[in-house]
Short mmCIF file of C-alpha atoms (C1' of nucleotides) and ligand atoms in Angstrom, two decimals:
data_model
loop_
_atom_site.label_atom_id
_atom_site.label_comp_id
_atom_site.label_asym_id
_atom_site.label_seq_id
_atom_site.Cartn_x
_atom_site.Cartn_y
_atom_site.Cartn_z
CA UNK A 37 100.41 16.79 -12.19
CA UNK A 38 96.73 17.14 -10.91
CA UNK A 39 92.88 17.88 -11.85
CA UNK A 40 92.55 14.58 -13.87
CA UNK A 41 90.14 13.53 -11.44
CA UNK A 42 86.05 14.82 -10.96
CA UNK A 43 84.77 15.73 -7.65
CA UNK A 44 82.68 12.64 -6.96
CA UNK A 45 86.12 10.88 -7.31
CA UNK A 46 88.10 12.95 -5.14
CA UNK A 47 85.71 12.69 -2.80
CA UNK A 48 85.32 8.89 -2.51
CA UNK A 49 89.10 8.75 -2.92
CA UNK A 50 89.38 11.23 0.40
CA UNK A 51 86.82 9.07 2.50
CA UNK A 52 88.54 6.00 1.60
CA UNK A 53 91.82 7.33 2.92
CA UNK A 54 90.03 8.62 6.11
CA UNK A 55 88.29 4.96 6.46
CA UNK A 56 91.62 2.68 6.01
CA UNK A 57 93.39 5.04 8.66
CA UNK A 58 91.47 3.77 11.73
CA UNK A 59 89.54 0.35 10.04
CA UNK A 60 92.76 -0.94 7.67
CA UNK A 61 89.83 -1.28 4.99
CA UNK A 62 86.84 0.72 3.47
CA UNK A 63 83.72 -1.21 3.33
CA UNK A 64 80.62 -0.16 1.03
CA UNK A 65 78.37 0.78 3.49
CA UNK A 66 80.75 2.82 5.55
CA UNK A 67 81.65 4.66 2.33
CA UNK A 68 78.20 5.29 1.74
CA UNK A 69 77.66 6.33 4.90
CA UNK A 70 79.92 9.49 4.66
CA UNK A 71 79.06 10.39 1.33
CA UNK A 72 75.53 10.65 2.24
CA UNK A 73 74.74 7.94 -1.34
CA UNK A 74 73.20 4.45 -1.65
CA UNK A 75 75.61 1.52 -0.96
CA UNK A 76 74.62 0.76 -4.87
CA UNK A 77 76.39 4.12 -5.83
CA UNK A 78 79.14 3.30 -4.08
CA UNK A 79 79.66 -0.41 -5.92
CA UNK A 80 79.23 1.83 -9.16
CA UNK A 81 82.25 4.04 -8.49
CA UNK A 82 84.40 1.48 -6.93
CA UNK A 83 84.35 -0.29 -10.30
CA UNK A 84 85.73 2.75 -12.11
CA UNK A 85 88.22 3.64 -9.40
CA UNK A 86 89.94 -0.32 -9.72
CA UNK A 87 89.29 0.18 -13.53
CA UNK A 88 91.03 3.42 -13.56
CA UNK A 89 94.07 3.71 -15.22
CA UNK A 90 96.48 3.41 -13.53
CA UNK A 91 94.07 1.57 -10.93
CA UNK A 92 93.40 3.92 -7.83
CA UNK A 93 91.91 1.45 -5.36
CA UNK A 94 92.10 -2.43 -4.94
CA UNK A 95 88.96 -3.94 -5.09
CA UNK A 96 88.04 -7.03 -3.89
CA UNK A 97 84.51 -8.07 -4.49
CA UNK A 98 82.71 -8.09 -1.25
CA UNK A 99 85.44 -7.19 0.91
CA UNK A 100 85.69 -3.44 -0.18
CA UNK A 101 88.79 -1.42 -1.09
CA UNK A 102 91.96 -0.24 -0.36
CA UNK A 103 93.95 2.30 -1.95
CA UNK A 104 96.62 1.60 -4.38
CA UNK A 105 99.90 3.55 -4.42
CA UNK A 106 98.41 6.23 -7.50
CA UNK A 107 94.84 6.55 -5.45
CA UNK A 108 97.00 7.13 -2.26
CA UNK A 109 98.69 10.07 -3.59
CA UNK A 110 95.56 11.62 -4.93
CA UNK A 111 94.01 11.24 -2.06
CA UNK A 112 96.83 13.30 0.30
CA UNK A 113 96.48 15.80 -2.18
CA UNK A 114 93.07 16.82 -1.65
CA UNK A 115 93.68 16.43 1.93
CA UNK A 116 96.44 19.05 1.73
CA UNK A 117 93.85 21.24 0.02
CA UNK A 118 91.06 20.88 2.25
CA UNK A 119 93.48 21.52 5.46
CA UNK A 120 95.13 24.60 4.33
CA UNK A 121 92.21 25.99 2.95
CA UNK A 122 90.64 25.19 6.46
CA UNK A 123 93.41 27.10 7.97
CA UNK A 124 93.22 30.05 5.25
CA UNK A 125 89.53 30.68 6.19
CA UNK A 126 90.12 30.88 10.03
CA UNK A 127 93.13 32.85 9.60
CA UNK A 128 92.69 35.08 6.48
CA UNK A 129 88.84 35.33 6.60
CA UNK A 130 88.18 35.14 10.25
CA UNK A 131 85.79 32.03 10.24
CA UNK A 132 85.16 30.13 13.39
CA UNK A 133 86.43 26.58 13.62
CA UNK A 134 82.92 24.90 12.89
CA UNK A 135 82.50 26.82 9.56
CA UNK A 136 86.28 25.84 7.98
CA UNK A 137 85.10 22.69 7.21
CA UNK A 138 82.03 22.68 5.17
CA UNK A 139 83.62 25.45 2.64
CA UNK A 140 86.93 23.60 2.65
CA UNK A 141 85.18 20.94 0.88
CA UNK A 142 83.97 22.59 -1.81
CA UNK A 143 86.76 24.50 -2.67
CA UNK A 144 88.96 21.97 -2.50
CA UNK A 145 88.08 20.75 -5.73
CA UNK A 146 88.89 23.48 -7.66
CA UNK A 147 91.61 25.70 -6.45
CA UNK A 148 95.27 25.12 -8.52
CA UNK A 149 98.10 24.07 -7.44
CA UNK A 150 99.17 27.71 -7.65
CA UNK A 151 96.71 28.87 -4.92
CA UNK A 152 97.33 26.01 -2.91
CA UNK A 153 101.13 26.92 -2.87
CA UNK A 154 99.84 30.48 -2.44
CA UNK A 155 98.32 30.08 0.59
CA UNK A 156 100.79 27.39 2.12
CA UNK A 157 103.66 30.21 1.70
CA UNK A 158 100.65 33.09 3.09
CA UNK A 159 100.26 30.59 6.27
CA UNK A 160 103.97 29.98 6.62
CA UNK A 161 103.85 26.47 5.76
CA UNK A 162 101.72 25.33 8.52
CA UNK A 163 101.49 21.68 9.94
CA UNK A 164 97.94 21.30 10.93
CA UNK A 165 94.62 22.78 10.74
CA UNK A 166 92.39 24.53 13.48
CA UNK A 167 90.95 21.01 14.28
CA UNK A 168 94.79 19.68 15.29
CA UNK A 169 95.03 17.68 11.83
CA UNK A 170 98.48 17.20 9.87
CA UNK A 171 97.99 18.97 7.07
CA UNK A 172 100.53 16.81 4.42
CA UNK A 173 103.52 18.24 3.51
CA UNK A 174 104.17 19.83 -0.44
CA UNK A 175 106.06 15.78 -1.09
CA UNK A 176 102.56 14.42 0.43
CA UNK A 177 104.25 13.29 4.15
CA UNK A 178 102.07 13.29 6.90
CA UNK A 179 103.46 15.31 10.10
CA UNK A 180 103.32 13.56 13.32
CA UNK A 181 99.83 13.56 15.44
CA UNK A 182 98.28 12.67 18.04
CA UNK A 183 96.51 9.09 17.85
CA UNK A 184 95.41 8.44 21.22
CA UNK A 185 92.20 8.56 22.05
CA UNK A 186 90.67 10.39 24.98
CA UNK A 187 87.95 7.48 25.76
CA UNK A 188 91.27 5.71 26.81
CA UNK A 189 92.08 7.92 29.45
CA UNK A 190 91.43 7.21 33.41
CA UNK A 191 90.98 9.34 36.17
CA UNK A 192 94.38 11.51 37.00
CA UNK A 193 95.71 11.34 33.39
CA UNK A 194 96.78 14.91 32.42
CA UNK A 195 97.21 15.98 28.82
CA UNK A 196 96.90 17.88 26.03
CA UNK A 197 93.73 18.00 23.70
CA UNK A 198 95.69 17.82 19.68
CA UNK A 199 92.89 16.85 17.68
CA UNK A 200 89.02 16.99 17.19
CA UNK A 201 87.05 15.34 14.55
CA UNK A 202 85.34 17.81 12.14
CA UNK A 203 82.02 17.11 10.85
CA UNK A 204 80.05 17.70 13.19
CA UNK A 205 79.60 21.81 13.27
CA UNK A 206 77.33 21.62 16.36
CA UNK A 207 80.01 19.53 18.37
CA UNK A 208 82.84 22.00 17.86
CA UNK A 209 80.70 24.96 19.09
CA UNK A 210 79.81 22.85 22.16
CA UNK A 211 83.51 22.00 23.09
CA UNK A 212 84.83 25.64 22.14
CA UNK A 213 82.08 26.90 24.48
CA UNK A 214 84.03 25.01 27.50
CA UNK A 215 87.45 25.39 26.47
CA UNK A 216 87.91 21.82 24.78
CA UNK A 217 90.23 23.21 21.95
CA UNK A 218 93.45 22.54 21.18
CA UNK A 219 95.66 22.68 22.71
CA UNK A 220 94.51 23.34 25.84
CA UNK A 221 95.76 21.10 28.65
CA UNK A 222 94.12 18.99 31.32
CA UNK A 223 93.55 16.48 34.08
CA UNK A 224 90.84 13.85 34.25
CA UNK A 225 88.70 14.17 37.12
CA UNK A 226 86.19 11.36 37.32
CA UNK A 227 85.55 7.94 34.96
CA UNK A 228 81.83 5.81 34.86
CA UNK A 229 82.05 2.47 34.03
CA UNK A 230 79.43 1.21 31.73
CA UNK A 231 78.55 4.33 30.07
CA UNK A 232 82.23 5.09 29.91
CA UNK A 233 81.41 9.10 30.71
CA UNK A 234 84.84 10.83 31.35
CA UNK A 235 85.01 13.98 33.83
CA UNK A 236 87.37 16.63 32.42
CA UNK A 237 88.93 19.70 34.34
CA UNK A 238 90.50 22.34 31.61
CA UNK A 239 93.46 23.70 33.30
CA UNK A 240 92.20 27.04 33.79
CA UNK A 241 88.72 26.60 34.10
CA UNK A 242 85.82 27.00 36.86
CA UNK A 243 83.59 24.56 36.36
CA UNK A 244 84.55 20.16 34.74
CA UNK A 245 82.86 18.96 32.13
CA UNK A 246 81.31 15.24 31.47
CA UNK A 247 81.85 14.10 28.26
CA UNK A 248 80.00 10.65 27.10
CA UNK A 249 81.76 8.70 24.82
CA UNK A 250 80.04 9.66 21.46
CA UNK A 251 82.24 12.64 22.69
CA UNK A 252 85.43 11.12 23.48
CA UNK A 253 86.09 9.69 20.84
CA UNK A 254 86.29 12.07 18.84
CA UNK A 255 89.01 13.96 20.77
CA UNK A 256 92.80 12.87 20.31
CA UNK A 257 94.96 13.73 23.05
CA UNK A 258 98.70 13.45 23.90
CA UNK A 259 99.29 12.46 27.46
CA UNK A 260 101.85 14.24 29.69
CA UNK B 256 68.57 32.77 -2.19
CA UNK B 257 70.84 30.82 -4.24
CA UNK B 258 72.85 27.98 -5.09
CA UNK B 259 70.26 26.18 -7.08
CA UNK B 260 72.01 26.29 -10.37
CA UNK B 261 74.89 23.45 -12.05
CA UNK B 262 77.97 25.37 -12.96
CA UNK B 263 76.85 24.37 -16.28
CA UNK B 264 74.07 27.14 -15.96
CA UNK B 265 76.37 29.27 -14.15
CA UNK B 266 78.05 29.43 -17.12
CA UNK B 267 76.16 30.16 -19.69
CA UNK B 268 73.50 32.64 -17.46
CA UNK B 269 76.74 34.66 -17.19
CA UNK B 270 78.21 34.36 -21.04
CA UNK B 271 74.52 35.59 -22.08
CA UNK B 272 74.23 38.80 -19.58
CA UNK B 273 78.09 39.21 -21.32
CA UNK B 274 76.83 38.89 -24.98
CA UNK B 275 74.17 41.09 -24.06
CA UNK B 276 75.54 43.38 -23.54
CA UNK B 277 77.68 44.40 -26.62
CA UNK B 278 74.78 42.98 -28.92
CA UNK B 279 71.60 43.25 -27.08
CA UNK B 280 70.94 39.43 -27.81
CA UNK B 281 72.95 36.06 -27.38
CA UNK B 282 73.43 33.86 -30.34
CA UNK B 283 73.81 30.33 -30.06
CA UNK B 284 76.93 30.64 -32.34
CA UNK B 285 78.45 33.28 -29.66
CA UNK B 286 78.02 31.32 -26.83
CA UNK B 287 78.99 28.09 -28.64
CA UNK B 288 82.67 30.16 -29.25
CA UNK B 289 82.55 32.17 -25.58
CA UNK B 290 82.33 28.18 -24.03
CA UNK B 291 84.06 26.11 -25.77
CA UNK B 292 81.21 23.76 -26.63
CA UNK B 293 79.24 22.92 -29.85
CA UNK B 294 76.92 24.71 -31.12
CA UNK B 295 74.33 21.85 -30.68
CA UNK B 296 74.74 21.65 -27.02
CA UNK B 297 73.84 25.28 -27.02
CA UNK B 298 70.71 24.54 -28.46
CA UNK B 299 70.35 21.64 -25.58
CA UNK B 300 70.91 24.06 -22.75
CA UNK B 301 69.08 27.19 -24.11
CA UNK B 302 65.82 24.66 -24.22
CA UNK B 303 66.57 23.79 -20.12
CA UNK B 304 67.29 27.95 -19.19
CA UNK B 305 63.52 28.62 -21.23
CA UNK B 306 61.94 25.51 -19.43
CA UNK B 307 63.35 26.32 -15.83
CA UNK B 308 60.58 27.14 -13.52
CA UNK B 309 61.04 30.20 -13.56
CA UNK B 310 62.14 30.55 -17.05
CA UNK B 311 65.84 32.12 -17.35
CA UNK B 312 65.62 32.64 -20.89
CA UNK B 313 63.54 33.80 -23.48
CA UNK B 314 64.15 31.86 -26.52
CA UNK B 315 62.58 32.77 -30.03
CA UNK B 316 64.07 29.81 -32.30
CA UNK B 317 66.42 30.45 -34.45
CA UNK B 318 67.24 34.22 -33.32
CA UNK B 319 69.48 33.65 -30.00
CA UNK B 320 67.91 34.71 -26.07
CA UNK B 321 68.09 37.63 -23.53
CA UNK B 322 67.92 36.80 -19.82
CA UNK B 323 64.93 37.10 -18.19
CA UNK B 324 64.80 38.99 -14.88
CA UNK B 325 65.42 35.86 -12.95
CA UNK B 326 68.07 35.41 -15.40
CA UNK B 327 69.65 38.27 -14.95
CA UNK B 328 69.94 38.67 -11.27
CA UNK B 329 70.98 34.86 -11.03
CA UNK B 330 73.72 36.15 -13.47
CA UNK B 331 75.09 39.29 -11.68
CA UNK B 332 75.53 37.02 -8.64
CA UNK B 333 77.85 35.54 -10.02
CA UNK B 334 79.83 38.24 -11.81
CA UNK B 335 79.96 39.72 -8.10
CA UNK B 336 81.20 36.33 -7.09
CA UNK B 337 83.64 36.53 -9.89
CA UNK B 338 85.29 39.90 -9.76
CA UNK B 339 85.42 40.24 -6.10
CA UNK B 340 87.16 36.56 -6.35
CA UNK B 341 89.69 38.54 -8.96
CA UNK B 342 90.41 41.41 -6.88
CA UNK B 343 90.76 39.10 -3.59
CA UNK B 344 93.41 36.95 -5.56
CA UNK B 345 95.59 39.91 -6.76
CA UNK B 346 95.50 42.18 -3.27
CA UNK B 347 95.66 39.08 -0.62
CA UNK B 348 97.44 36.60 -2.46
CA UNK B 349 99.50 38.30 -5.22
CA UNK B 350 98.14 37.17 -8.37
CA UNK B 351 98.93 38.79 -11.40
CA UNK B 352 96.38 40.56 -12.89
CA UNK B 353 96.43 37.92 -15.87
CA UNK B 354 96.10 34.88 -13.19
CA UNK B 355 93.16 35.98 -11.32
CA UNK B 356 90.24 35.03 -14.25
CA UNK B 357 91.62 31.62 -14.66
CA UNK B 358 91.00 31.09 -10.97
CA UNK B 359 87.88 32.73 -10.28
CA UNK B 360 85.93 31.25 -12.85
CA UNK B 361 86.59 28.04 -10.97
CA UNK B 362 85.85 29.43 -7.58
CA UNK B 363 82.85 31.45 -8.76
CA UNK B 364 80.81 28.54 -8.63
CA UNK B 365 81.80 27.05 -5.52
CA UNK B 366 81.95 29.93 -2.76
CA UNK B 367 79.14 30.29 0.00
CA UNK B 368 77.12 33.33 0.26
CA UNK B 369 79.51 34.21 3.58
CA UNK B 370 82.48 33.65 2.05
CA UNK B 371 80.87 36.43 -0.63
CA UNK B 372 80.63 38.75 2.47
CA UNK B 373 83.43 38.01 4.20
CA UNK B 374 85.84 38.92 0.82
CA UNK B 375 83.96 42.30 -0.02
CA UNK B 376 84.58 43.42 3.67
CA UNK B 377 88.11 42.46 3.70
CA UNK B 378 88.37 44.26 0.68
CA UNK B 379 86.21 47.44 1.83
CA UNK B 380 83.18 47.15 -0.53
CA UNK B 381 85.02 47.42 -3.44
CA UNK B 382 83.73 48.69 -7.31
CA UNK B 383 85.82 47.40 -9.65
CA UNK B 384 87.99 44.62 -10.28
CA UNK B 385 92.14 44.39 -10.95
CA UNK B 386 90.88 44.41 -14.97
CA UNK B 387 88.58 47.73 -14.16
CA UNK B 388 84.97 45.91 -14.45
CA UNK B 389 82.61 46.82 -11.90
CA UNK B 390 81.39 44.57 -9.26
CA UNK B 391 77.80 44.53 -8.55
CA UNK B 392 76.60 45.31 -5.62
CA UNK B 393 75.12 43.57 -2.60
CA UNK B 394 71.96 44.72 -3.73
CA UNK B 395 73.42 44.15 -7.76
CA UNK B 396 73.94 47.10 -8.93
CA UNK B 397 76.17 47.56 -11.10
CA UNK B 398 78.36 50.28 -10.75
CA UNK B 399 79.47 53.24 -13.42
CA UNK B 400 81.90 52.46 -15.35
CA UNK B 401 83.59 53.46 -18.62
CA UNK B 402 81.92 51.96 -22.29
CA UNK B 403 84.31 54.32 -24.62
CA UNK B 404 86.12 52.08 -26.71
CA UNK B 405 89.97 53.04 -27.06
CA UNK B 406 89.46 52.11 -31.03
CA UNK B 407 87.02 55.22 -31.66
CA UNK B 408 89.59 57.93 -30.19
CA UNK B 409 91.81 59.68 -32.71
CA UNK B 410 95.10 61.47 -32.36
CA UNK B 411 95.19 64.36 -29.97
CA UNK B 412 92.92 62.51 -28.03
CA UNK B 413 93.31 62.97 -24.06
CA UNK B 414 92.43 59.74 -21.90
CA UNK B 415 92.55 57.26 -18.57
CA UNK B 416 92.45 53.68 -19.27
CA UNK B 417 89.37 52.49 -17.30
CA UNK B 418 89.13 48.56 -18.31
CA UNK B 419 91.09 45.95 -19.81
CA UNK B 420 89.14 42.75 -21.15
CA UNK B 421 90.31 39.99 -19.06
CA UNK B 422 90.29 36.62 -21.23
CA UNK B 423 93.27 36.68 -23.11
CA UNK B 424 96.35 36.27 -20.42
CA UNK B 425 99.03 37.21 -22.97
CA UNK B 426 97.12 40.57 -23.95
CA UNK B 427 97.11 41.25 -20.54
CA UNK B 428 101.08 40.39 -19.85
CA UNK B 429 101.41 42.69 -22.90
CA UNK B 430 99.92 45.66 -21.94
CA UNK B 431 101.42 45.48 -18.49
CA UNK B 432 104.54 45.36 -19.82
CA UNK B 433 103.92 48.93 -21.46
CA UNK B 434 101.89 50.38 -18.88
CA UNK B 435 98.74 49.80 -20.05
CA UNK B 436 96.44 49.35 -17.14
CA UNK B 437 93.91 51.39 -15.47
CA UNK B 438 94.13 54.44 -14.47
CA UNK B 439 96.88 55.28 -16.36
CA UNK B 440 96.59 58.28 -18.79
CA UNK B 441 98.14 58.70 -22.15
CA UNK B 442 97.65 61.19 -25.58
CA UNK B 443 96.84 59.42 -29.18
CA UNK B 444 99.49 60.33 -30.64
CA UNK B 445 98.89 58.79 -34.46
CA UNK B 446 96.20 56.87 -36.03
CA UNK B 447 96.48 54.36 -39.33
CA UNK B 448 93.31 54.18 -41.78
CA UNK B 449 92.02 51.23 -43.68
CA UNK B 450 93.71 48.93 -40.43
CA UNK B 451 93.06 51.45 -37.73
CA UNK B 452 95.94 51.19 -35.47
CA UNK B 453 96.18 53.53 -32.94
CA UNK B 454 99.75 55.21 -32.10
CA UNK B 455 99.66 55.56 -28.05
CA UNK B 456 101.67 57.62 -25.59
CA UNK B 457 101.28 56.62 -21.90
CA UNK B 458 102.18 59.63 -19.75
CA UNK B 459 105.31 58.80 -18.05
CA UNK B 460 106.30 56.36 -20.45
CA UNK B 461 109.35 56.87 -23.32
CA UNK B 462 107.85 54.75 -26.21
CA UNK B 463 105.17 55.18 -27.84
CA UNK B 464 103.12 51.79 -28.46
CA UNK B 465 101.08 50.76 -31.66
CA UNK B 466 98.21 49.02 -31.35
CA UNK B 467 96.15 47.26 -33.66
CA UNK B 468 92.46 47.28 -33.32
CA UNK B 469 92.26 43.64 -32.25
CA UNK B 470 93.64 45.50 -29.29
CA UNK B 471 92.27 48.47 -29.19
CA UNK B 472 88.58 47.37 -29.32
CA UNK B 473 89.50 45.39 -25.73
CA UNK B 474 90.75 48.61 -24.59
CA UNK B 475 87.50 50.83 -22.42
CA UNK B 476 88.70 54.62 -21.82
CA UNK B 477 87.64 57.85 -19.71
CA UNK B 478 87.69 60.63 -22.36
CA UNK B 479 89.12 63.64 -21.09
"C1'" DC C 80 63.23 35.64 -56.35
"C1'" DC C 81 66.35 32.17 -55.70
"C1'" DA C 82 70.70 29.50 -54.95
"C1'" DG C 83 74.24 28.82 -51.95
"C1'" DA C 84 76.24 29.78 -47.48
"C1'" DA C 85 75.84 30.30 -42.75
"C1'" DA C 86 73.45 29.45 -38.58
"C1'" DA C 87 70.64 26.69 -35.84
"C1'" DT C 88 68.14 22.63 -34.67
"C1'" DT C 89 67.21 17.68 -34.37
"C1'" DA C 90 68.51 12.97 -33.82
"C1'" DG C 91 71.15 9.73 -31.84
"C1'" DT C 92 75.24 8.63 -28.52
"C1'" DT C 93 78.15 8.78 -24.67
"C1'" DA C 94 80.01 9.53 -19.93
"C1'" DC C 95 79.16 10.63 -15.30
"C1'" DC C 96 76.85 9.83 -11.11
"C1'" DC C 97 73.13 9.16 -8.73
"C1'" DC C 98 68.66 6.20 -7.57
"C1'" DT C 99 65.37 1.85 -6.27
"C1'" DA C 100 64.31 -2.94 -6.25
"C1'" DA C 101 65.74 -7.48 -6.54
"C1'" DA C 102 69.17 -11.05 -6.30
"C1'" DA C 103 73.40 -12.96 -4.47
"C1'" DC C 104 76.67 -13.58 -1.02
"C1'" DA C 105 79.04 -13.90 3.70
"C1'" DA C 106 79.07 -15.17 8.27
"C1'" DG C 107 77.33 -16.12 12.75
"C1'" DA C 108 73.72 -18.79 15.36
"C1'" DT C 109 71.26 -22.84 15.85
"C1'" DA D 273 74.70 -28.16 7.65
"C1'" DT D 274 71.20 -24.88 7.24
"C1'" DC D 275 68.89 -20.71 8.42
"C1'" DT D 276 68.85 -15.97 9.00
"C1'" DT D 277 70.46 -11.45 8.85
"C1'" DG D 278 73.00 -7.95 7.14
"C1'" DT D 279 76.01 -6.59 3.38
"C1'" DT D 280 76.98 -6.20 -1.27
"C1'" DT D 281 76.15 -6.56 -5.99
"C1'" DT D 282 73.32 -6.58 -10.21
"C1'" DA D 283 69.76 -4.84 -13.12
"C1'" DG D 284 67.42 -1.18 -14.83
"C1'" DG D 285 66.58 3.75 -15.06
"C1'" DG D 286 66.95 9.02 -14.82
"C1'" DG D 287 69.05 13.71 -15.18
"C1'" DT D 288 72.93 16.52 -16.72
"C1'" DA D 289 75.88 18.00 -20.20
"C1'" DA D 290 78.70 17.13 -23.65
"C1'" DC D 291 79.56 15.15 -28.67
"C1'" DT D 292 78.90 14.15 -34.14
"C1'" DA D 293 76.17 13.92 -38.22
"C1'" DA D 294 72.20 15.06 -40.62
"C1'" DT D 295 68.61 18.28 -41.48
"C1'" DT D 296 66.16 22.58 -41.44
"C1'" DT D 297 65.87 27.47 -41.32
"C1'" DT D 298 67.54 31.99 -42.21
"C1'" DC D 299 70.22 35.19 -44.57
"C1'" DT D 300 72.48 37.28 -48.45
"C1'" DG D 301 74.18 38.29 -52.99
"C1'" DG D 302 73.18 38.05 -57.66
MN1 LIG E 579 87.86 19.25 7.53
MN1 LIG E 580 84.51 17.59 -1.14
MN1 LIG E 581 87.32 37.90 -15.16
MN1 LIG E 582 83.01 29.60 -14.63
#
DNA sequence: CCAGAAAATTAGTTACCCCTAAAACAAGAT
DNA sequence: ATCTTGTTTTAGGGGTAACTAATTTTCTGG
């Protein structure tokens, strides 16, 4: 069913999932941007993905891509990979939560369908990853999440941290230093205007935290 | 210390330490067959190992390579990478001992230096793999291990099966099915000239198994 | 020693996937 | 409507790693 695909184009087809989720479309540069490659690399590879066939993204020339139905499917795939295999390293192999992600990636691209199915049966068929993302489902569904954002919250929300973006190693030390993991629950304590800083108190914690907004936003909550 | 090699070179560093071994010098013809690849591409990539800075190879034209020393320890990494990938598959995630080669020679390529460490622990330092090869060690050695070839005992012969080679899946599935796998111990109990089968009895089995000498010569035993 | 066979190399292509530099385009500001 | 800026595409090129076909070298048997 699978491995008809290299790694460069699993890869683009991954970020362009990730991309459409929160901006509906993935532009050039953005892509670019996340693959760490020169906006002309990513025009190159576009062209084979929409020439692909069957096609795997929708091109439209200067207003990037979307993914068609074939490229959407591929995409979930990998992602099913790369979360499990997250999961597998913390749990099997003891890695912290700011080391899953790096290896995930590379092994994602070559592990069967067997191991995959291996370790989903190992892990008990787990939903989501250490960082609080659905991990897809063997038919490719996406469990439910948590999509709201915790730069949206006000002082006395209370709530529950689900989700924190992964690709930034340094980040997820920082916030597992002070408790900011999921799914740990709390109230917020304090809100600036302007530079949008949110004050956070983790139930059972001493001390709050201020997180800026480069920070927030990268943290999905559910609110109580 | 490493990850500076394509799993191109991967490849073929680890095929020539292989050929090496059993004929004290790779052939371009040998590796061509070991790889799956034309002979001319052999050529094409011998050239790049005996250019490298430092040189991998040392290539007289027209009379095959040996690894260098750079070549060679480049090479054991990986084997290590390899077998302890083989012996992780079968004991954490219940791979057959004919499934695990297929897998780790993707993963081989692909695993971090941690990941290396974090494996051999789990598995308790470990010397040889499901198939009986040893694994190098940390500091690549490689441990003792039996060279006997099953095809040079004759009857009344006393053995332990040692090692099994590990690219032919239905071999393997064979000789599992008659208890053929290390350590088990067994008497020669016949032996054919001119086509030199060998007439087996595996202690604690009923039958007695033939076996031809495409067989026997994959066959590595303990004399006793 | 030499002819024919086998093995290896060379020559010429191709696909993949990246790059830089230059040109073209899109869209908001004037 | 035009300018300007940022985005995207085109053009041209390089390294890797494979291929086929043609040629050269080595080996081997008579
Ligand atoms: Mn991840
Ligand atoms: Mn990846
Ligand atoms: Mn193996
Ligand atoms: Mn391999």
């Amino acid at each position: 069913m699978r491995d008809q695909f290299t790694h460069a184009i699993e890869d683009y087809l991954k970020t362009i999932y990730d991309l459409s989720l929160t901006h509906g479309r993935a532009s050039t540069t953005q892509i670019a941007e996340v693959l760490n490659v020169a906006p002309a690399s990513v025009t190159g590879m576009i062209k084979r993905l929409a020439g692909a066939k069957p096609p795997l993204v929708e091109y439209q020339k200067h207003r990037g891509v979307v993914l068609t139905q074939d490229g959407k499917i591929a995409a979930i795939e990998i992602i099913r990979h790369h979360r499990l295999l997250e999961l597998f390293l913390q749990e099997t192999l003891g890695y912290s939560w700011d080391e899953v992600h790096a290896e995930a990636d590379r092994l994602e691209h070559v592990i069967s369908e067997d191991f995959e199915e291996r370790i989903a049966r190992v892990l008990g068929d787990p939903t989501h990853n250490p960082h609080g993302d659905p991990i897809p489902t063997r038919d490719l569904e996406i469990p439910p999440h948590a999509t709201l954002c915790l730069s949206h919250l006000r002082p006395n929300d209370r709530g529950t941290i689900r989700r924190v973006r992964d690709t930034d190693p340094e980040l997820l030390r920082f916030l597992s230093d002070h408790g900011i993991v999921p799914p740990a629950s709390f109230t917020v304590t304090g809100y600036t205007p302007f530079d949008g800083n949110l004050t956070l108190q983790i139930n059972g914690r001493d001390q709050a935290v201020v997180l800026g907004m480069r920070i927030t936003q990268q943290i999905y909550v559910e609110r109580e």
